[in-house]
């Protein structure tokens, strides 16, 4: 009886009725109903989610970049030369445009100063501390309060139908792993992201992983299918993203593997259209630019979530 | 009642009674019994297994090397120059010592010729075909018949107590993923191994992963804790191996993280002592050399499996 009742309950209460919601529900029912011509064995029900702009917000700057800038400021007293040296000078004065002007090289220096040459445990502690105390510059909430309630419900709905849910993010794998289990119910072994080299040493009798700045996977664009292959070893049947950085993951997930491939596959694009409740941006944005993937969504039958229209609620209710 | 009966059944029927068996059972009971002072939450019950010599045999040569040599022979007609060129010349004439004499560089050429510059699907097909037909040179069985029955029972026993079981192998990740799910019940996303770079391309409208020869993780010795960190993101509480290549994984798994770390941890070493039913080798062997890890087993309380004494049965009964 409990099961029959829960079947009748709406599994996605924060989603408004419409094409996107019904497409998701139809897809999940088809692949998980034994005897359905579209049935997919549970082991192959792999779902991959981008993180920034898909599971949590990303404006006015990727939250991990805000963390990195905060770390630079915390360490600035030990590095007096940083006051004269870009990109650190801009980071210390809070000049985002100044940091951006230093390009990938400058961002790399900030990431290296905040994310490398420390042990895995030290890095985890610094992220944990930051997430528990830092405030978003506009909403004044914790960053983990800016996760999307409809996506939490979608993750839960997929898992209830024996999907294995993964994060596949351009952000750092070690950063996301600190909070993914508590925040999204996604354990560290199901997080894929941009990855730096690590080395193993026994330090004072304690087996220790040390993070180095040498990047071995940029988990964005072409890197997303590569990261999926490396970590999962099979193609997903569901993927969700919000920017052109997700185009290749959406292709890899949804394009048929030849004319005899009848496996149902679903791609989802989160379109940020709600300037009032969240942010509105797409083709012209530096952060989360959505242009080509939006153009191709029709051709590939990717479902585009109009955040303003499709989401009844954006963020979880305050506890 | 069914549950009470199965509790009374021996979960490891192919293991003889003795210290090793009782150590394993005590460990699993402690970490999985709620209220026990040694209880470990299910999410942290991570178990890692070496493959060659731990889950299946590895004599007279790693099975993946036999696959690579077979592939070279299959392709030799298209490469007539190989008859004059080492290591291919030795591979074609079946001269293992000749291949070994070409060192890591020669082995690298054979691996590149058999494992790279083809698509992930092509590689998977070639391994699948080989496993279904190739015969072990001494036993004349399929290679997948040379898996260890006691280890299958151990994997099953751990999973029945909510452990997540992983392979962490010096062998190739893509090779092992082809058979790990059917053979061991370990899905591809829980296989870690030596990894080559891959690239993503859409070829004739089909999203495709192409394997390249550039190695980005040698998953042996120091590489094993690094591979575990990269793929799992937390330390195992159980690890099993059979050679000095597993020493660092065993350390990383079992050494306490400081004086306040009371988490129960178990390391297991498979010692090949049974020349009659399997092979007997350790300190002097080129394949699966076990020397330093055996010396350190006492100091770290690693349980050493004496294959001859501890295993009632080695290979699964013929079906
Ligand atoms: Ca994104
Ligand atoms: Ca081994």
XYZ file of C-alpha atoms and ligand atoms in Angstrom:
640
model
C 0.000 0.000 0.000
C 2.805 2.406 0.932
C 4.392 1.639 -2.410
C 1.135 2.135 -4.332
C 0.581 5.466 -2.584
C 4.098 6.712 -3.292
C 3.647 5.729 -6.952
C 0.673 8.038 -7.096
C 2.616 10.888 -5.488
C 4.319 13.391 -7.782
C 8.013 12.412 -7.887
C 8.978 15.903 -9.095
C 6.861 18.344 -7.037
C 9.065 21.367 -7.796
C 8.611 20.892 -11.532
C 5.589 22.501 -13.202
C 3.514 20.311 -15.514
C 4.661 20.599 -19.121
C 6.646 18.975 -21.919
C 9.945 18.735 -20.052
C 8.479 17.117 -16.937
C 6.416 14.638 -18.936
C 9.413 13.799 -21.163
C 11.518 12.984 -18.103
C 8.826 10.837 -16.500
C 8.072 8.978 -19.733
C 11.789 8.251 -20.250
C 12.287 6.932 -16.717
C 9.173 4.747 -16.907
C 10.200 3.293 -20.278
C 13.736 2.308 -19.342
C 12.815 0.919 -15.922
C 9.675 -1.086 -16.783
C 10.532 -4.728 -17.324
C 8.894 -6.024 -20.483
C 8.875 -2.548 -22.034
C 10.484 -2.562 -25.513
C 12.664 0.280 -24.203
C 13.769 -1.500 -21.008
C 17.414 -0.896 -20.024
C 19.104 -3.199 -17.441
C 19.775 -1.389 -14.155
C 23.567 -1.689 -14.533
C 23.383 0.421 -17.704
C 21.204 3.161 -16.211
C 24.011 5.699 -15.961
C 23.061 9.377 -15.532
C 25.619 12.205 -15.649
C 25.134 15.741 -14.374
C 27.203 18.859 -14.900
C 27.540 20.765 -11.603
C 27.955 24.574 -12.029
C 24.701 26.012 -13.402
C 23.098 22.545 -13.491
C 23.022 21.389 -9.855
C 23.877 24.688 -8.182
C 24.217 28.333 -9.272
C 27.339 29.807 -10.879
C 26.846 33.599 -10.849
C 28.476 36.083 -10.614
C 31.502 33.732 -10.743
C 32.013 29.953 -10.441
C 31.874 29.290 -6.697
C 35.161 27.404 -6.825
C 36.826 30.555 -8.222
C 35.420 32.524 -5.269
C 36.886 29.860 -2.968
C 40.265 30.192 -4.717
C 40.245 33.995 -4.370
C 39.298 33.691 -0.702
C 42.185 31.253 -0.182
C 44.623 33.672 -1.842
C 43.458 36.397 0.511
C 43.833 34.094 3.505
C 47.420 33.302 2.477
C 48.353 36.829 1.359
C 50.060 37.761 4.652
C 52.636 35.014 4.000
C 53.266 36.281 0.456
C 53.852 40.065 0.644
C 55.098 40.089 -2.977
C 51.539 39.234 -4.109
C 50.514 42.900 -3.563
C 52.675 43.828 -6.576
C 52.078 40.701 -8.686
C 49.139 39.786 -10.942
C 46.828 37.939 -10.701
C 47.251 38.008 -6.916
C 47.074 41.807 -6.731
C 43.616 41.783 -8.345
C 42.531 38.855 -6.187
C 43.508 40.724 -3.023
C 41.717 43.919 -4.057
C 38.662 41.922 -5.157
C 39.016 43.068 -8.770
C 37.363 40.236 -10.722
C 37.814 42.001 -14.071
C 41.503 42.371 -13.268
C 41.797 38.628 -12.599
C 39.907 37.818 -15.796
C 42.309 40.061 -17.756
C 45.208 37.793 -16.737
C 43.550 34.983 -18.729
C 43.994 31.248 -18.257
C 47.571 31.735 -17.096
C 46.477 33.990 -14.258
C 43.603 31.724 -13.249
C 46.040 28.815 -13.284
C 48.276 30.650 -10.802
C 45.360 31.277 -8.466
C 44.239 27.656 -8.685
C 47.810 26.463 -8.044
C 48.187 28.751 -5.028
C 44.913 27.540 -3.506
C 44.562 23.937 -4.706
C 48.054 22.442 -5.038
C 51.140 21.556 -3.032
C 49.075 20.521 -0.067
C 47.822 17.147 1.107
C 44.436 15.788 0.144
C 43.363 16.017 3.802
C 44.499 19.659 4.111
C 42.633 20.580 0.942
C 39.469 18.800 2.100
C 39.598 20.639 5.424
C 40.012 24.031 3.743
C 37.031 23.445 1.427
C 34.875 22.130 4.260
C 35.679 25.155 6.408
C 34.970 27.572 3.539
C 31.631 25.951 2.641
C 30.525 26.143 6.278
C 31.261 29.854 6.617
C 31.660 31.767 3.310
C 28.696 33.761 2.024
C 27.550 34.379 -1.529
C 28.261 38.057 -2.417
C 24.689 38.770 -3.587
C 22.362 36.413 -1.716
C 24.355 36.347 1.524
C 23.564 32.618 1.889
C 25.898 29.657 2.177
C 26.937 28.463 -1.270
C 25.378 25.044 -0.645
C 22.019 26.813 -0.152
C 22.142 27.716 -3.862
C 21.504 24.176 -5.092
C 18.445 23.576 -7.268
C 15.532 21.856 -5.541
C 14.084 20.479 -8.827
C 17.433 18.844 -9.624
C 17.635 17.265 -6.148
C 14.234 15.738 -6.859
C 15.387 14.560 -10.289
C 18.514 12.896 -8.821
C 16.343 11.182 -6.214
C 13.751 10.105 -8.800
C 16.428 8.564 -11.044
C 18.070 6.740 -8.131
C 14.674 5.418 -7.020
C 14.569 3.793 -10.480
C 18.030 2.239 -10.059
C 19.977 4.852 -11.999
C 23.528 5.481 -10.820
C 24.003 9.268 -10.713
C 27.367 10.869 -11.489
C 28.684 14.422 -11.553
C 30.771 15.301 -14.632
C 32.030 18.832 -14.062
C 34.541 21.253 -15.508
C 35.145 22.162 -11.862
C 37.744 20.393 -9.748
C 37.055 16.778 -8.830
C 38.588 17.181 -5.356
C 36.584 20.344 -4.632
C 33.207 18.810 -5.514
C 33.918 15.545 -3.688
C 34.028 17.424 -0.386
C 30.288 18.208 -0.463
C 28.689 15.995 -3.146
C 27.653 13.196 -0.786
C 26.001 15.396 1.858
C 24.567 17.856 -0.664
C 23.445 15.693 -3.580
C 23.676 12.125 -2.275
C 26.467 11.474 -4.795
C 29.471 9.660 -3.246
C 33.037 10.742 -4.131
C 33.594 7.725 -6.391
C 30.757 9.028 -8.606
C 32.290 12.480 -9.095
C 34.309 13.238 -12.236
C 35.930 16.639 -12.718
C 39.005 18.506 -13.774
C 41.884 16.544 -12.265
C 45.412 17.394 -11.170
C 48.225 14.932 -10.750
C 48.695 13.587 -7.238
C 51.561 11.719 -5.637
C 51.743 9.220 -2.820
C 54.158 9.499 0.116
C 54.386 8.157 3.647
C 54.903 11.282 5.778
C 55.708 10.717 9.470
C 54.351 7.197 9.172
C 51.043 8.362 7.661
C 50.155 7.366 4.100
C 49.493 10.670 2.371
C 48.290 11.966 -1.004
C 49.876 15.271 -2.070
C 48.144 17.397 -4.713
C 50.344 18.894 -7.443
C 49.414 21.662 -9.926
C 49.932 19.541 -13.074
C 46.488 19.120 -14.694
C 45.855 15.734 -16.346
C 42.186 16.115 -17.310
C 40.316 19.278 -18.256
C 36.834 17.850 -17.809
C 35.076 20.223 -20.182
C 33.914 19.995 -23.825
C 35.776 17.015 -25.433
C 37.144 16.235 -21.965
C 33.685 15.243 -20.633
C 33.247 12.121 -22.810
C 36.901 11.295 -22.118
C 36.368 11.671 -18.341
C 33.219 9.522 -18.552
C 35.095 6.817 -20.466
C 37.979 6.908 -18.025
C 35.877 6.808 -14.825
C 32.719 4.951 -15.835
C 33.733 2.935 -18.892
C 30.305 2.980 -20.500
C 28.036 5.552 -22.102
C 25.335 7.207 -20.003
C 21.709 7.059 -21.152
C 20.882 10.370 -19.458
C 22.889 13.603 -19.235
C 22.104 17.109 -17.985
C 24.103 20.289 -18.558
C 23.661 24.012 -19.030
C 26.395 25.297 -21.346
C 28.369 24.700 -24.517
C 30.897 22.892 -22.309
C 28.293 20.105 -22.048
C 27.638 19.746 -25.795
C 30.009 16.797 -26.274
C 28.679 14.991 -23.175
C 25.129 15.431 -24.488
C 26.167 14.107 -27.927
C 28.077 11.179 -26.425
C 25.046 10.312 -24.288
C 22.240 10.729 -26.797
C 23.455 10.089 -30.372
C 22.653 6.541 -31.522
C 25.590 4.201 -32.102
C 24.516 3.250 -35.588
C 21.137 2.512 -37.149
C 20.451 -0.575 -34.980
C 20.854 1.323 -31.682
C 17.324 1.707 -30.281
C 18.342 2.471 -26.664
C 16.275 5.349 -25.274
C 18.472 8.287 -24.332
C 17.674 11.681 -22.863
C 19.637 14.927 -22.839
C 18.558 17.860 -20.668
C 19.698 21.492 -20.901
C 19.073 23.912 -18.040
C 18.342 27.310 -19.587
C 18.803 30.160 -17.109
C 15.799 32.357 -17.892
C 14.717 33.624 -14.496
C 16.366 36.941 -13.614
C 14.003 37.367 -10.689
C 14.444 34.121 -8.776
C 17.949 33.270 -10.081
C 19.929 34.762 -13.013
C 19.121 35.075 -16.723
C 21.971 34.470 -19.182
C 22.901 32.369 -22.189
C 24.594 33.261 -25.501
C 26.517 36.343 -24.318
C 27.619 35.146 -20.876
C 31.264 34.625 -19.895
C 30.083 32.186 -17.226
C 28.030 29.238 -18.490
C 27.805 30.397 -22.095
C 24.935 28.542 -23.803
C 24.892 29.076 -27.565
C 25.772 26.148 -29.856
C 24.267 23.529 -27.542
C 21.004 25.531 -27.551
C 21.072 25.676 -31.355
C 21.590 21.918 -31.569
C 18.987 21.001 -28.946
C 16.160 20.756 -31.498
C 18.111 18.564 -33.916
C 19.091 16.127 -31.129
C 15.800 16.246 -29.200
C 17.485 17.561 -26.085
C 14.857 18.784 -23.599
C 15.443 22.443 -22.713
C 14.381 23.431 -19.193
C 13.012 26.958 -19.144
C 13.832 27.686 -15.538
C 11.246 30.462 -15.219
C 8.432 28.371 -16.644
C 9.354 24.798 -15.714
C 10.479 25.191 -12.125
C 7.886 25.863 -9.435
C 10.639 26.433 -6.924
C 14.336 27.102 -7.577
C 16.214 26.719 -4.275
C 15.361 24.449 -1.328
C 13.107 26.045 1.289
C 15.123 27.467 4.158
C 15.394 24.928 6.976
C 13.926 -17.817 8.858
C 15.660 -17.855 5.449
C 17.943 -15.121 6.728
C 18.711 -16.920 9.980
C 19.517 -20.076 8.039
C 21.853 -18.276 5.608
C 23.615 -16.651 8.578
C 24.418 -20.109 9.829
C 25.753 -21.175 6.441
C 29.475 -20.839 5.809
C 29.947 -17.676 3.699
C 33.401 -18.869 2.565
C 33.019 -22.597 1.836
C 36.207 -22.825 -0.281
C 38.319 -21.491 2.586
C 39.684 -23.956 5.129
C 39.202 -23.109 8.801
C 42.182 -21.232 10.218
C 43.562 -17.852 11.204
C 43.069 -16.152 7.856
C 39.442 -17.187 7.463
C 38.551 -16.259 11.023
C 40.366 -12.906 10.698
C 38.314 -12.051 7.605
C 35.008 -13.035 9.199
C 35.764 -11.187 12.434
C 36.681 -8.020 10.498
C 33.525 -8.088 8.370
C 31.304 -8.714 11.405
C 32.923 -5.874 13.368
C 32.620 -3.185 10.702
C 29.075 -4.122 9.662
C 27.449 -4.634 13.073
C 25.598 -1.509 14.150
C 26.432 -0.651 17.735
C 29.824 -2.358 17.493
C 32.648 -0.019 18.613
C 34.281 -0.845 15.267
C 31.207 -0.101 13.121
C 31.972 1.605 9.773
C 29.140 3.304 7.820
C 28.300 1.417 4.606
C 29.435 4.298 2.372
C 32.959 3.929 3.753
C 33.165 0.157 3.316
C 35.498 0.313 0.324
C 37.401 -2.861 -0.622
C 40.109 -2.934 -3.315
C 41.492 -6.011 -5.062
C 44.522 -6.445 -7.247
C 43.665 -8.637 -10.263
C 46.613 -10.675 -11.643
C 47.599 -13.293 -9.078
C 44.882 -12.105 -6.667
C 41.592 -12.704 -8.506
C 42.914 -14.848 -11.356
C 46.194 -16.613 -12.183
C 49.168 -14.893 -13.827
C 51.564 -17.694 -14.865
C 53.524 -18.308 -17.024
C 52.908 -14.705 -18.156
C 50.313 -12.010 -17.365
C 47.257 -13.011 -19.394
C 47.012 -9.534 -20.887
C 50.545 -9.959 -22.287
C 49.454 -13.239 -23.899
C 46.506 -11.346 -25.412
C 48.884 -8.672 -26.733
C 51.201 -11.283 -28.302
C 48.206 -13.032 -29.882
C 47.042 -9.692 -31.315
C 50.478 -9.033 -32.800
C 50.355 -12.436 -34.482
C 46.872 -11.762 -35.802
C 48.042 -8.468 -37.324
C 51.436 -9.730 -38.532
C 50.273 -10.353 -42.114
C 49.606 -6.610 -42.483
C 53.080 -5.747 -41.119
C 55.645 -7.859 -42.994
C 58.509 -5.755 -41.563
C 57.708 -7.198 -38.099
C 59.471 -10.470 -39.080
C 62.784 -8.548 -38.981
C 61.980 -6.167 -36.112
C 62.095 -6.751 -32.344
C 60.040 -7.177 -30.215
C 57.601 -8.275 -32.942
C 59.959 -10.929 -34.313
C 60.071 -12.666 -30.932
C 56.307 -12.259 -30.488
C 55.661 -13.945 -33.837
C 57.993 -16.840 -33.096
C 56.544 -17.214 -29.578
C 59.907 -16.435 -27.949
C 58.881 -15.011 -24.564
C 62.487 -14.660 -23.371
C 63.247 -12.705 -26.556
C 60.356 -10.320 -25.834
C 61.482 -9.917 -22.226
C 65.006 -9.086 -23.430
C 63.618 -6.009 -25.246
C 62.641 -4.589 -21.839
C 59.942 -2.032 -21.078
C 60.468 -0.361 -24.445
C 59.742 -3.580 -26.321
C 56.715 -4.404 -24.158
C 55.476 -0.862 -24.771
C 55.634 -1.434 -28.527
C 53.628 -4.636 -28.248
C 51.036 -2.964 -26.036
C 50.804 -0.007 -28.443
C 50.379 -2.317 -31.442
C 47.598 -4.276 -29.732
C 45.906 -1.740 -27.432
C 46.109 1.700 -29.081
C 45.033 3.626 -32.142
C 41.721 1.843 -32.250
C 38.306 2.774 -30.927
C 37.072 1.727 -27.496
C 34.433 -0.444 -29.169
C 36.976 -2.147 -31.442
C 39.229 -2.870 -28.478
C 36.341 -4.258 -26.420
C 35.344 -6.546 -29.287
C 38.893 -7.867 -29.724
C 39.241 -8.667 -25.993
C 35.803 -10.265 -25.837
C 36.608 -12.458 -28.839
C 39.971 -13.472 -27.402
C 38.558 -14.355 -23.967
C 35.888 -16.524 -25.597
C 38.365 -18.549 -27.651
C 42.011 -18.325 -26.513
C 43.389 -21.173 -24.384
C 45.909 -21.074 -21.560
C 49.177 -22.660 -22.802
C 49.467 -25.100 -19.864
C 45.929 -25.807 -18.630
C 44.228 -25.573 -22.039
C 41.267 -23.829 -20.371
C 39.735 -20.438 -21.099
C 41.594 -17.737 -19.187
C 38.428 -16.786 -17.300
C 38.320 -20.365 -15.949
C 41.502 -19.529 -13.999
C 39.792 -17.238 -11.505
C 39.999 -18.131 -7.823
C 36.835 -19.600 -6.314
C 37.744 -18.486 -2.735
C 38.135 -14.892 -3.944
C 34.762 -14.973 -5.717
C 33.252 -16.017 -2.387
C 35.125 -13.253 -0.571
C 33.894 -10.597 -3.047
C 30.344 -11.880 -2.611
C 30.656 -12.000 1.185
C 31.916 -8.398 1.345
C 29.158 -7.144 -0.973
C 26.546 -8.966 1.118
C 27.794 -6.756 3.970
C 27.448 -3.574 1.892
C 31.080 -3.267 0.861
C 31.701 -1.700 -2.540
C 34.302 -3.879 -4.282
C 36.869 -2.383 -6.676
C 39.672 -3.783 -8.811
C 42.962 -1.841 -8.587
C 45.297 -3.487 -11.074
C 48.638 -2.874 -12.739
C 46.923 -4.337 -15.802
C 45.036 -2.200 -18.285
C 41.770 -0.647 -17.104
C 40.114 -1.130 -20.509
C 41.167 -4.782 -20.726
C 39.788 -5.732 -17.309
C 36.545 -3.801 -17.780
C 35.574 -6.121 -20.637
C 35.096 -9.121 -18.317
C 34.986 -7.800 -14.726
C 31.205 -7.526 -14.508
C 30.395 -10.997 -15.855
C 33.369 -12.660 -14.152
C 33.589 -10.964 -10.744
C 30.359 -8.949 -10.467
C 32.443 -5.765 -10.532
C 31.018 -3.129 -12.910
C 33.373 -1.136 -15.187
C 33.045 2.013 -13.050
C 34.622 0.064 -10.172
C 37.710 -0.973 -12.139
C 40.949 1.024 -11.797
C 44.023 0.085 -13.811
C 46.880 1.320 -15.916
C 45.346 3.965 -18.140
C 46.178 5.399 -21.547
C 45.035 8.735 -22.851
C 41.849 8.659 -24.931
C 40.327 11.224 -27.247
C 36.774 11.959 -28.269
C 35.642 12.349 -31.885
C 32.383 12.119 -33.798
C 33.179 9.673 -36.639
C 30.508 9.250 -39.335
C 27.943 10.727 -36.964
C 28.820 8.295 -34.159
C 30.333 9.625 -30.915
C 33.549 7.662 -30.540
C 36.390 7.216 -28.042
C 39.783 6.523 -29.638
C 42.527 4.923 -27.526
C 46.029 6.405 -27.835
C 49.325 4.865 -26.609
C 50.185 7.726 -24.197
C 50.034 6.263 -20.663
C 48.706 8.616 -17.972
C 48.586 6.255 -14.982
C 50.821 3.286 -14.231
C 48.571 1.714 -11.628
C 51.286 -0.168 -9.756
C 53.296 0.506 -6.568
C 52.917 4.270 -5.753
C 50.413 4.446 -8.613
C 47.870 2.306 -6.750
C 47.112 4.802 -3.937
C 47.116 7.545 -6.586
C 44.646 5.598 -8.746
C 42.447 4.948 -5.699
C 42.469 8.642 -4.788
C 41.663 9.659 -8.356
C 38.840 7.159 -8.912
C 37.368 6.609 -5.444
C 38.391 9.678 -3.464
C 38.572 7.911 -0.128
C 40.739 5.303 1.511
C 39.651 1.660 1.436
C 39.315 -0.261 4.698
C 40.144 -3.566 3.007
C 42.732 -4.396 0.329
C 44.015 -7.640 -1.186
C 47.101 -8.151 -3.330
C 49.797 -10.695 -4.067
C 53.027 -8.872 -4.925
C 55.359 -6.024 -4.036
C 53.358 -3.919 -6.511
C 50.565 -3.973 -3.904
C 52.688 -2.844 -0.950
C 51.707 0.824 -1.200
C 48.007 -0.007 -1.609
C 48.189 -2.204 1.495
C 49.956 0.582 3.444
C 47.489 3.229 2.222
C 44.586 0.994 3.249
C 45.780 -0.270 6.614
C 48.145 2.241 8.276
C 46.319 4.422 10.835
C 45.966 8.115 10.038
C 47.410 9.250 13.337
C 47.008 8.003 16.894
C 43.274 8.776 17.098
C 42.416 6.640 14.046
C 40.705 3.501 15.432
C 39.047 2.417 12.159
C 39.432 -1.345 11.670
C 41.407 -2.101 8.514
C 42.449 -5.364 6.907
C 45.165 -6.164 4.375
C 45.352 -9.552 2.684
C 48.262 -11.078 0.753
C 47.756 -14.086 -1.519
C 50.902 -16.224 -1.261
C 51.251 -18.656 -4.172
C 52.417 -21.817 -2.407
C 50.631 -24.576 -4.278
C 52.722 -25.928 -7.162
C 50.354 -28.842 -7.570
C 46.982 -27.114 -7.907
C 48.290 -23.749 -9.151
C 51.859 -22.350 -9.187
C 54.377 -21.766 -6.383
C 56.450 -18.590 -6.570
C 57.356 -15.512 -4.521
C 60.711 -13.775 -3.907
C 62.508 -14.896 -7.078
C 59.677 -14.617 -9.587
C 59.679 -12.180 -12.529
C 55.880 -12.343 -12.529
C 54.180 -11.355 -9.274
C 57.372 -10.974 -7.239
C 56.485 -11.078 -3.516
C 59.399 -10.113 -1.296
C 59.242 -6.806 0.604
C 55.478 -6.959 1.108
C 55.896 -10.432 2.624
C 58.633 -9.136 4.965
C 56.384 -6.270 6.074
C 53.252 -8.361 6.528
C 54.012 -9.193 10.158
C 54.746 -5.602 11.165
C 51.486 -4.349 9.580
C 49.317 -7.339 10.567
C 48.547 -8.176 6.959
C 46.918 -11.607 6.735
C 48.939 -13.911 4.473
C 46.898 -16.504 2.602
C 48.855 -19.738 2.235
C 47.109 -20.959 -0.904
C 48.020 -24.599 -0.313
C 46.779 -24.616 3.256
C 44.004 -22.019 3.332
C 42.134 -22.817 0.126
C 40.005 -25.950 -0.036
C 39.454 -25.364 -3.732
C 41.403 -23.073 -6.081
C 39.438 -22.745 -9.326
C 35.655 -22.919 -9.802
C 34.303 -26.392 -10.490
C 33.859 -26.981 -14.220
C 30.303 -26.201 -15.287
Ca 27.899 24.235 -16.235
Ca 49.255 -8.998 -8.799
